[in-house]
Amino acid sequence: MNRILAALFLIAGLMLASACTMDSGDNSAEGSLMVNADIRLPSEISKNKEETLSVAVTQGEDAVDDASGVEFEIWKAESKEDSEMIKAVHKGKGIYEIKKTFSEDGIYFVQTHVTARDMHVMPKKEFTVGEVSKEKAEKAKEPEETKNAEEDHSHH
């Protein structure tokens, strides 16, 4: 009986040791760092003018030039259901960009969908196109917040 228990402990110990060895191989610098996507927008975006929107994709200190997919989702405040998906072009050094012309003044949102190195990140940023009054800016924000609050309560 003692030999069987000793054998089982030996096998369990070997399995545990091999699992730890495999895990340490997966924790290389590249494998353990999150992919980061930093959305970069012009300081001022004008109506009816082609603008360049970009995202810098990094992992640790390294630029990610091998992303399997980078798309920009853009929508006007209060109109998420009318969002537009635009595939980004890789420009080098981890920079992916699109060109976009906005035909209406207003508050907009951009969310990048970045798939790279077995990770998916989706940062979101708000921005203004053209001239928007403070009242319009506040009104545009309120439904988003109200909608999110309603969605949170509906899941309970």
Coordinates of N, CA, C and O in Angstrom, one line a residue:
M1 N 0.8 -1.2 0.0 CA 0.0 0.0 0.0 C 0.9 1.3 0.0 O 0.6 2.2 -0.7
N2 N 2.0 1.2 0.8 CA 2.8 2.4 0.9 C 3.5 2.6 -0.5 O 3.8 3.8 -0.8
R3 N 3.9 1.5 -1.2 CA 4.5 1.7 -2.5 C 3.6 2.4 -3.5 O 4.0 3.2 -4.3
I4 N 2.3 2.0 -3.4 CA 1.3 2.6 -4.3 C 1.2 4.1 -4.0 O 1.2 4.9 -4.9
L5 N 1.1 4.4 -2.8 CA 1.0 5.8 -2.4 C 2.2 6.6 -2.8 O 2.1 7.7 -3.3
A6 N 3.4 6.0 -2.6 CA 4.6 6.6 -2.9 C 4.7 6.9 -4.4 O 5.1 7.9 -4.9
A7 N 4.2 5.9 -5.2 CA 4.2 6.0 -6.7 C 3.3 7.1 -7.1 O 3.6 7.9 -8.0
L8 N 2.1 7.2 -6.5 CA 1.1 8.2 -6.8 C 1.7 9.6 -6.5 O 1.5 10.5 -7.3
F9 N 2.3 9.8 -5.3 CA 2.9 11.0 -5.0 C 4.0 11.4 -6.0 O 4.2 12.6 -6.3
L10 N 4.8 10.4 -6.4 CA 5.9 10.7 -7.3 C 5.3 11.2 -8.7 O 5.8 12.1 -9.2
I11 N 4.3 10.5 -9.1 CA 3.7 10.9 -10.4 C 3.1 12.3 -10.3 O 3.2 13.1 -11.2
A12 N 2.3 12.5 -9.2 CA 1.7 13.8 -9.0 C 2.8 14.9 -8.9 O 2.6 16.0 -9.5
G13 N 3.9 14.6 -8.3 CA 5.0 15.6 -8.2 C 5.6 15.9 -9.5 O 5.9 17.0 -9.9
L14 N 5.8 14.8 -10.3 CA 6.3 15.0 -11.7 C 5.4 15.8 -12.6 O 5.8 16.7 -13.3
M15 N 4.1 15.6 -12.5 CA 3.1 16.3 -13.2 C 3.1 17.8 -12.8 O 3.1 18.7 -13.7
L16 N 3.2 18.0 -11.5 CA 3.2 19.4 -11.0 C 4.5 20.1 -11.5 O 4.4 21.3 -12.0
A17 N 5.6 19.5 -11.4 CA 6.9 20.1 -11.9 C 6.9 20.4 -13.3 O 7.3 21.4 -13.8
S18 N 6.3 19.4 -14.2 CA 6.3 19.7 -15.6 C 5.3 20.8 -15.9 O 5.6 21.6 -16.8
A19 N 4.2 20.9 -15.2 CA 3.3 22.0 -15.4 C 3.9 23.4 -15.1 O 3.7 24.3 -15.9
C20 N 4.7 23.4 -14.0 CA 5.3 24.7 -13.7 C 6.4 25.0 -14.7 O 6.5 26.2 -15.1
T21 N 7.1 24.1 -15.3 CA 8.1 24.3 -16.3 C 7.4 24.9 -17.6 O 7.8 25.8 -18.2
M22 N 6.2 24.3 -17.9 CA 5.5 24.8 -19.1 C 5.0 26.2 -18.9 O 5.1 27.0 -19.8
D23 N 4.5 26.5 -17.7 CA 4.0 27.8 -17.4 C 5.1 28.9 -17.5 O 4.9 29.9 -18.0
S24 N 6.3 28.5 -17.0 CA 7.4 29.5 -17.0 C 7.8 29.8 -18.4 O 8.2 30.9 -18.7
G25 N 7.7 28.9 -19.3 CA 8.0 29.2 -20.7 C 7.0 30.1 -21.4 O 7.3 30.9 -22.2
D26 N 5.7 30.1 -20.9 CA 4.7 30.9 -21.4 C 4.7 32.3 -20.9 O 4.2 33.3 -21.4
N27 N 5.5 32.5 -19.8 CA 5.6 33.8 -19.2 C 6.8 34.6 -19.7 O 7.4 35.4 -19.0
S28 N 7.1 34.5 -20.9 CA 8.1 35.3 -21.5 C 7.7 36.7 -21.5 O 6.5 37.0 -21.3
A29 N 8.6 37.6 -21.8 CA 8.3 39.1 -21.7 C 7.1 39.4 -22.7 O 6.2 40.1 -22.4
E30 N 7.2 38.8 -23.9 CA 6.1 39.1 -24.9 C 4.8 38.5 -24.5 O 3.7 39.0 -24.7
G31 N 4.8 37.3 -23.9 CA 3.6 36.6 -23.6 C 2.8 37.1 -22.4 O 1.6 36.9 -22.3
S32 N 3.5 37.8 -21.5 CA 2.8 38.2 -20.3 C 2.4 39.7 -20.3 O 1.6 40.1 -19.5
L33 N 2.9 40.4 -21.3 CA 2.5 41.9 -21.4 C 1.2 42.1 -22.2 O 1.1 41.4 -23.2
M34 N 0.4 43.0 -21.7 CA -0.8 43.3 -22.4 C -0.5 44.1 -23.7 O 0.4 44.9 -23.7
V35 N -1.4 43.9 -24.7 CA -1.3 44.8 -25.9 C -2.0 46.0 -25.5 O -3.1 46.0 -24.9
N36 N -1.4 47.2 -25.9 CA -2.0 48.5 -25.6 C -2.3 49.2 -26.9 O -1.5 49.1 -27.8
A37 N -3.5 49.8 -26.9 CA -3.8 50.6 -28.1 C -4.2 52.0 -27.7 O -5.1 52.3 -26.9
D38 N -3.4 53.0 -28.2 CA -3.5 54.4 -27.9 C -4.1 55.1 -29.1 O -3.4 55.3 -30.1
I39 N -5.4 55.5 -29.0 CA -6.0 56.2 -30.1 C -5.5 57.7 -30.1 O -5.4 58.4 -29.1
R40 N -5.1 58.1 -31.4 CA -4.6 59.4 -31.6 C -5.4 60.1 -32.6 O -5.6 59.7 -33.7
L41 N -5.9 61.3 -32.1 CA -6.8 62.1 -33.0 C -6.2 63.5 -33.2 O -5.5 64.0 -32.3
P42 N -6.6 64.1 -34.3 CA -6.1 65.5 -34.5 C -6.7 66.4 -33.3 O -7.8 66.1 -32.8
S43 N -6.0 67.4 -32.9 CA -6.5 68.3 -31.9 C -7.8 69.0 -32.2 O -8.6 69.3 -31.4
E44 N -8.0 69.2 -33.5 CA -9.2 69.9 -34.0 C -9.6 69.1 -35.3 O -8.8 68.9 -36.2
I45 N -10.9 68.7 -35.3 CA -11.5 68.0 -36.4 C -12.5 68.9 -37.1 O -13.5 69.3 -36.4
S46 N -12.4 69.2 -38.3 CA -13.3 70.0 -39.0 C -14.3 69.2 -39.9 O -14.0 68.2 -40.4
K47 N -15.5 69.8 -40.0 CA -16.5 69.2 -40.9 C -16.1 69.3 -42.4 O -15.5 70.3 -42.8
N48 N -16.4 68.3 -43.2 CA -16.1 68.3 -44.6 C -14.6 68.4 -45.0 O -14.3 68.8 -46.0
K49 N -13.7 67.9 -44.1 CA -12.3 67.9 -44.3 C -11.8 66.5 -44.0 O -12.1 66.0 -42.9
E50 N -11.0 65.9 -44.9 CA -10.5 64.6 -44.6 C -9.5 64.6 -43.5 O -8.6 65.5 -43.5
E51 N -9.7 63.8 -42.5 CA -8.9 63.8 -41.3 C -8.2 62.4 -41.1 O -8.8 61.4 -41.6
T52 N -7.1 62.3 -40.5 CA -6.4 61.1 -40.2 C -6.6 60.7 -38.8 O -6.2 61.5 -37.9
L53 N -7.1 59.5 -38.5 CA -7.3 59.0 -37.2 C -6.3 57.8 -37.1 O -6.3 57.0 -38.0
S54 N -5.6 57.7 -36.0 CA -4.7 56.5 -35.9 C -4.7 55.9 -34.5 O -5.3 56.5 -33.5
V55 N -4.1 54.7 -34.4 CA -4.0 54.1 -33.1 C -2.5 53.5 -33.1 O -2.1 52.9 -34.1
A56 N -1.9 53.7 -32.0 CA -0.5 53.2 -31.8 C -0.7 51.9 -31.0 O -1.2 52.0 -29.8
V57 N -0.2 50.8 -31.5 CA -0.4 49.5 -30.9 C 1.0 49.1 -30.4 O 2.0 49.0 -31.1
T58 N 1.1 48.8 -29.1 CA 2.3 48.4 -28.4 C 2.1 47.2 -27.5 O 1.0 47.0 -27.1
Q59 N 3.2 46.6 -27.2 CA 3.2 45.5 -26.2 C 4.5 45.8 -25.4 O 5.6 45.6 -25.9
G60 N 4.3 46.3 -24.2 CA 5.5 46.7 -23.4 C 6.1 47.9 -24.1 O 5.4 48.9 -24.5
E61 N 7.4 47.8 -24.4 CA 8.1 48.9 -25.1 C 8.1 48.7 -26.6 O 8.6 49.5 -27.4
D62 N 7.6 47.5 -27.1 CA 7.7 47.2 -28.5 C 6.5 47.6 -29.3 O 5.3 47.4 -28.9
A63 N 6.7 48.1 -30.5 CA 5.6 48.4 -31.4 C 5.1 47.1 -32.0 O 5.9 46.2 -32.3
V64 N 3.8 47.0 -32.1 CA 3.2 45.8 -32.7 C 2.9 46.0 -34.2 O 2.0 46.7 -34.5
D65 N 3.7 45.3 -35.0 CA 3.6 45.5 -36.4 C 2.9 44.2 -37.1 O 2.7 44.2 -38.3
D66 N 2.4 43.3 -36.2 CA 1.9 42.1 -36.7 C 0.4 41.8 -36.2 O 0.0 40.7 -36.1
A67 N -0.3 42.9 -36.0 CA -1.7 42.8 -35.6 C -2.5 42.1 -36.6 O -2.3 42.4 -37.8
S68 N -3.3 41.2 -36.2 CA -4.1 40.4 -37.2 C -5.4 41.2 -37.6 O -6.0 40.8 -38.7
G69 N -5.8 42.2 -36.9 CA -6.9 43.0 -37.3 C -7.0 44.3 -36.5 O -6.8 44.3 -35.3
V70 N -7.2 45.4 -37.2 CA -7.4 46.7 -36.6 C -8.5 47.4 -37.3 O -8.4 47.6 -38.5
E71 N -9.6 47.7 -36.6 CA -10.7 48.4 -37.2 C -11.1 49.6 -36.3 O -10.9 49.5 -35.1
F72 N -11.6 50.6 -36.9 CA -12.1 51.8 -36.2 C -13.6 51.7 -36.3 O -14.2 51.7 -37.4
E73 N -14.3 51.8 -35.2 CA -15.8 51.9 -35.2 C -16.1 53.4 -34.8 O -15.6 53.8 -33.7
I74 N -16.9 54.1 -35.6 CA -17.1 55.5 -35.4 C -18.7 55.7 -35.4 O -19.4 55.2 -36.3
W75 N -19.1 56.5 -34.4 CA -20.6 56.8 -34.4 C -20.8 58.2 -33.8 O -20.0 58.6 -33.0
K76 N -21.9 58.8 -34.2 CA -22.3 60.1 -33.6 C -23.0 59.8 -32.3 O -23.7 58.8 -32.2
A77 N -22.8 60.7 -31.3 CA -23.4 60.5 -30.0 C -24.9 60.3 -30.3 O -25.5 60.9 -31.1
E78 N -25.5 59.4 -29.5 CA -26.9 59.1 -29.6 C -27.2 58.2 -30.8 O -28.4 57.9 -31.0
S79 N -26.2 57.8 -31.5 CA -26.5 57.0 -32.8 C -25.6 55.8 -32.9 O -25.1 55.5 -33.9
K80 N -25.3 55.1 -31.8 CA -24.4 53.9 -31.8 C -24.9 52.8 -32.8 O -24.1 52.2 -33.4
E81 N -26.2 52.7 -32.9 CA -26.7 51.7 -33.9 C -26.4 52.0 -35.3 O -26.4 51.1 -36.2
D82 N -26.0 53.3 -35.6 CA -25.6 53.6 -37.0 C -24.0 53.7 -37.1 O -23.5 54.4 -38.0
S83 N -23.3 53.0 -36.3 CA -21.9 53.1 -36.3 C -21.3 52.5 -37.6 O -21.9 51.7 -38.3
E84 N -20.1 53.0 -37.9 CA -19.4 52.6 -39.2 C -18.1 52.0 -38.8 O -17.4 52.5 -38.0
M85 N -17.8 50.8 -39.4 CA -16.6 50.1 -39.2 C -15.6 50.3 -40.4 O -16.0 50.1 -41.5
I86 N -14.4 50.8 -40.1 CA -13.4 51.1 -41.1 C -12.2 50.3 -40.8 O -11.6 50.5 -39.7
K87 N -11.7 49.5 -41.8 CA -10.5 48.7 -41.6 C -9.3 49.7 -41.7 O -9.2 50.5 -42.6
A88 N -8.3 49.5 -40.7 CA -7.2 50.4 -40.7 C -6.1 49.9 -41.6 O -6.0 48.7 -41.8
V89 N -5.2 50.8 -42.0 CA -4.0 50.5 -42.8 C -2.8 50.6 -41.9 O -2.6 51.6 -41.2
H90 N -1.9 49.6 -42.0 CA -0.7 49.6 -41.2 C 0.3 50.5 -41.8 O 0.7 50.4 -43.0
K91 N 0.8 51.5 -41.0 CA 1.8 52.5 -41.6 C 3.2 52.2 -41.1 O 4.1 52.9 -41.5
G92 N 3.4 51.2 -40.2 CA 4.7 50.9 -39.7 C 4.9 51.4 -38.3 O 4.1 52.3 -37.8
K93 N 5.8 50.9 -37.5 CA 6.2 51.2 -36.2 C 4.9 51.2 -35.3 O 4.8 52.0 -34.4
G94 N 4.1 50.2 -35.5 CA 2.9 50.0 -34.6 C 1.7 50.9 -34.9 O 0.8 50.9 -34.1
I95 N 1.8 51.8 -35.9 CA 0.8 52.8 -36.2 C -0.2 52.2 -37.3 O 0.3 51.8 -38.3
Y96 N -1.5 52.3 -37.0 CA -2.5 51.9 -37.9 C -3.4 53.1 -38.0 O -3.8 53.7 -37.0
E97 N -3.8 53.4 -39.3 CA -4.6 54.6 -39.4 C -5.7 54.5 -40.5 O -5.7 53.5 -41.3
I98 N -6.7 55.4 -40.4 CA -7.7 55.5 -41.4 C -7.8 57.0 -41.8 O -7.3 57.9 -41.1
K99 N -8.5 57.3 -42.9 CA -8.8 58.6 -43.3 C -10.4 58.7 -43.3 O -11.1 57.8 -43.7
K100 N -10.9 59.8 -42.8 CA -12.3 59.9 -42.6 C -12.7 61.4 -42.8 O -12.1 62.3 -42.2
T101 N -13.8 61.6 -43.5 CA -14.4 62.9 -43.6 C -15.8 62.9 -42.9 O -16.6 62.1 -43.1
F102 N -16.0 63.9 -42.0 CA -17.2 64.0 -41.2 C -18.1 65.0 -41.9 O -17.6 66.2 -42.1
S103 N -19.3 64.7 -42.2 CA -20.2 65.6 -42.9 C -21.1 66.5 -41.9 O -21.7 67.4 -42.4
E104 N -21.0 66.1 -40.6 CA -21.9 66.9 -39.7 C -21.1 67.3 -38.5 O -20.2 66.5 -38.0
D105 N -21.3 68.5 -38.0 CA -20.8 68.9 -36.7 C -21.4 68.0 -35.6 O -22.5 67.5 -35.8
G106 N -20.7 67.8 -34.5 CA -21.3 67.0 -33.4 C -20.3 66.3 -32.5 O -19.1 66.4 -32.7
I107 N -20.8 65.6 -31.5 CA -20.0 64.8 -30.6 C -20.0 63.4 -31.2 O -21.0 62.9 -31.6
Y108 N -18.8 62.8 -31.3 CA -18.6 61.5 -31.9 C -17.8 60.6 -30.9 O -17.2 61.1 -30.0
F109 N -17.9 59.3 -31.2 CA -17.1 58.4 -30.4 C -16.4 57.5 -31.4 O -16.9 57.2 -32.5
V110 N -15.1 57.1 -31.1 CA -14.4 56.2 -31.9 C -13.9 55.1 -30.9 O -13.5 55.4 -29.8
Q111 N -14.1 53.9 -31.4 CA -13.6 52.7 -30.6 C -12.8 51.9 -31.6 O -13.3 51.5 -32.6
T112 N -11.5 51.6 -31.2 CA -10.7 50.7 -32.0 C -10.9 49.3 -31.6 O -11.0 49.0 -30.4
H113 N -10.9 48.4 -32.5 CA -11.0 47.0 -32.3 C -9.6 46.4 -32.7 O -9.4 46.2 -33.9
V114 N -8.7 46.1 -31.8 CA -7.4 45.7 -32.1 C -7.2 44.2 -31.7 O -7.4 43.9 -30.5
T115 N -6.9 43.3 -32.6 CA -6.6 41.9 -32.3 C -5.2 41.7 -32.7 O -4.7 41.9 -33.8
A116 N -4.4 41.4 -31.7 CA -2.9 41.2 -31.9 C -2.4 40.3 -30.8 O -2.7 40.4 -29.6
R117 N -1.6 39.3 -31.2 CA -0.9 38.4 -30.3 C -1.8 37.7 -29.3 O -1.7 37.7 -28.1
D118 N -2.9 37.2 -29.9 CA -3.9 36.4 -29.1 C -4.7 37.3 -28.1 O -5.2 36.8 -27.1
M119 N -4.7 38.6 -28.3 CA -5.4 39.5 -27.4 C -6.3 40.4 -28.2 O -6.1 40.7 -29.4
H120 N -7.4 40.9 -27.6 CA -8.3 41.8 -28.3 C -8.5 43.0 -27.3 O -9.0 42.8 -26.2
V121 N -8.2 44.2 -27.7 CA -8.4 45.4 -26.9 C -9.3 46.4 -27.7 O -9.2 46.4 -28.9
M122 N -10.2 47.1 -27.0 CA -11.1 48.0 -27.6 C -11.2 49.3 -26.9 O -12.3 49.6 -26.3
P123 N -10.2 50.1 -26.9 CA -10.3 51.4 -26.3 C -11.3 52.3 -27.0 O -11.5 52.2 -28.2
K124 N -11.9 53.3 -26.3 CA -12.9 54.2 -26.8 C -12.5 55.6 -26.5 O -12.0 55.8 -25.4
K125 N -12.8 56.5 -27.4 CA -12.5 57.9 -27.1 C -13.7 58.8 -27.7 O -14.2 58.5 -28.8
E126 N -14.0 59.9 -27.0 CA -15.0 60.8 -27.4 C -14.2 62.0 -28.1 O -13.1 62.4 -27.7
F127 N -14.8 62.6 -29.1 CA -14.2 63.8 -29.8 C -15.3 64.6 -30.4 O -16.5 64.2 -30.6
T128 N -15.0 65.9 -30.7 CA -15.9 66.8 -31.3 C -15.5 67.1 -32.7 O -14.3 67.3 -33.0
V129 N -16.5 67.2 -33.6 CA -16.3 67.7 -35.0 C -16.9 69.0 -35.1 O -18.1 69.2 -34.8
G130 N -16.2 70.0 -35.6 CA -16.7 71.3 -35.9 C -17.1 72.0 -34.6 O -16.5 71.9 -33.5
E131 N -18.2 72.8 -34.7 CA -18.7 73.7 -33.6 C -19.8 73.0 -32.9 O -20.8 72.6 -33.6
V132 N -19.8 72.8 -31.6 CA -20.8 72.3 -30.8 C -21.0 73.1 -29.6 O -20.1 73.4 -28.9
S133 N -22.3 73.5 -29.4 CA -22.5 74.3 -28.2 C -22.4 73.5 -26.9 O -22.5 72.2 -27.0
K134 N -22.2 74.1 -25.8 CA -22.1 73.4 -24.5 C -23.4 72.6 -24.2 O -23.3 71.5 -23.7
E135 N -24.5 73.2 -24.5 CA -25.8 72.6 -24.3 C -25.9 71.3 -25.1 O -26.3 70.2 -24.6
K136 N -25.5 71.4 -26.4 CA -25.5 70.2 -27.2 C -24.6 69.1 -26.7 O -24.9 67.9 -26.8
A137 N -23.4 69.5 -26.3 CA -22.4 68.6 -25.8 C -23.0 67.8 -24.6 O -22.8 66.6 -24.5
E138 N -23.6 68.6 -23.7 CA -24.2 67.9 -22.5 C -25.3 67.0 -22.8 O -25.5 65.9 -22.3
K139 N -26.2 67.5 -23.8 CA -27.3 66.7 -24.2 C -26.8 65.4 -24.9 O -27.4 64.3 -24.7
A140 N -25.8 65.5 -25.6 CA -25.3 64.3 -26.3 C -24.7 63.3 -25.3 O -24.8 62.1 -25.5
K141 N -24.2 63.7 -24.2 CA -23.6 62.8 -23.2 C -24.7 62.1 -22.3 O -24.6 61.0 -22.0
E142 N -25.8 62.9 -22.0 CA -26.8 62.3 -21.1 C -27.4 61.0 -21.6 O -27.4 60.1 -20.8
P143 N -27.9 60.9 -22.8 CA -28.5 59.6 -23.2 C -27.5 58.4 -23.1 O -27.9 57.3 -22.7
E144 N -26.2 58.6 -23.4 CA -25.2 57.5 -23.3 C -25.2 57.1 -21.8 O -25.2 55.9 -21.6
E145 N -25.1 58.0 -20.9 CA -25.0 57.7 -19.5 C -26.3 57.0 -19.0 O -26.3 56.0 -18.3
T146 N -27.5 57.6 -19.4 CA -28.8 57.0 -19.0 C -28.9 55.6 -19.6 O -29.3 54.7 -18.9
K147 N -28.5 55.5 -20.9 CA -28.7 54.2 -21.6 C -27.8 53.1 -20.8 O -28.3 52.0 -20.6
N148 N -26.6 53.5 -20.5 CA -25.7 52.5 -19.8 C -26.3 52.2 -18.4 O -26.2 51.0 -18.0
A149 N -26.9 53.1 -17.7 CA -27.5 52.9 -16.4 C -28.7 51.9 -16.6 O -28.8 51.0 -15.8
E150 N -29.5 52.1 -17.6 CA -30.6 51.3 -17.8 C -30.2 49.8 -18.2 O -30.7 48.9 -17.7
E151 N -29.1 49.7 -19.0 CA -28.6 48.4 -19.3 C -28.1 47.7 -18.1 O -28.3 46.5 -17.9
D152 N -27.4 48.4 -17.2 CA -26.9 47.8 -16.0 C -28.0 47.2 -15.1 O -27.9 46.2 -14.6
H153 N -29.1 48.0 -15.0 CA -30.2 47.5 -14.2 C -31.0 46.4 -14.8 O -31.5 45.5 -14.1
S154 N -31.0 46.3 -16.1 CA -31.8 45.3 -16.8 C -31.2 43.9 -16.7 O -31.9 42.9 -16.9
H155 N -29.9 43.8 -16.3 CA -29.3 42.5 -16.2 C -29.5 41.9 -14.8 O -29.1 40.8 -14.6
H156 N -30.0 42.7 -13.9 CA -30.2 42.2 -12.5 C -31.5 41.4 -12.3 O -32.5 41.6 -12.9

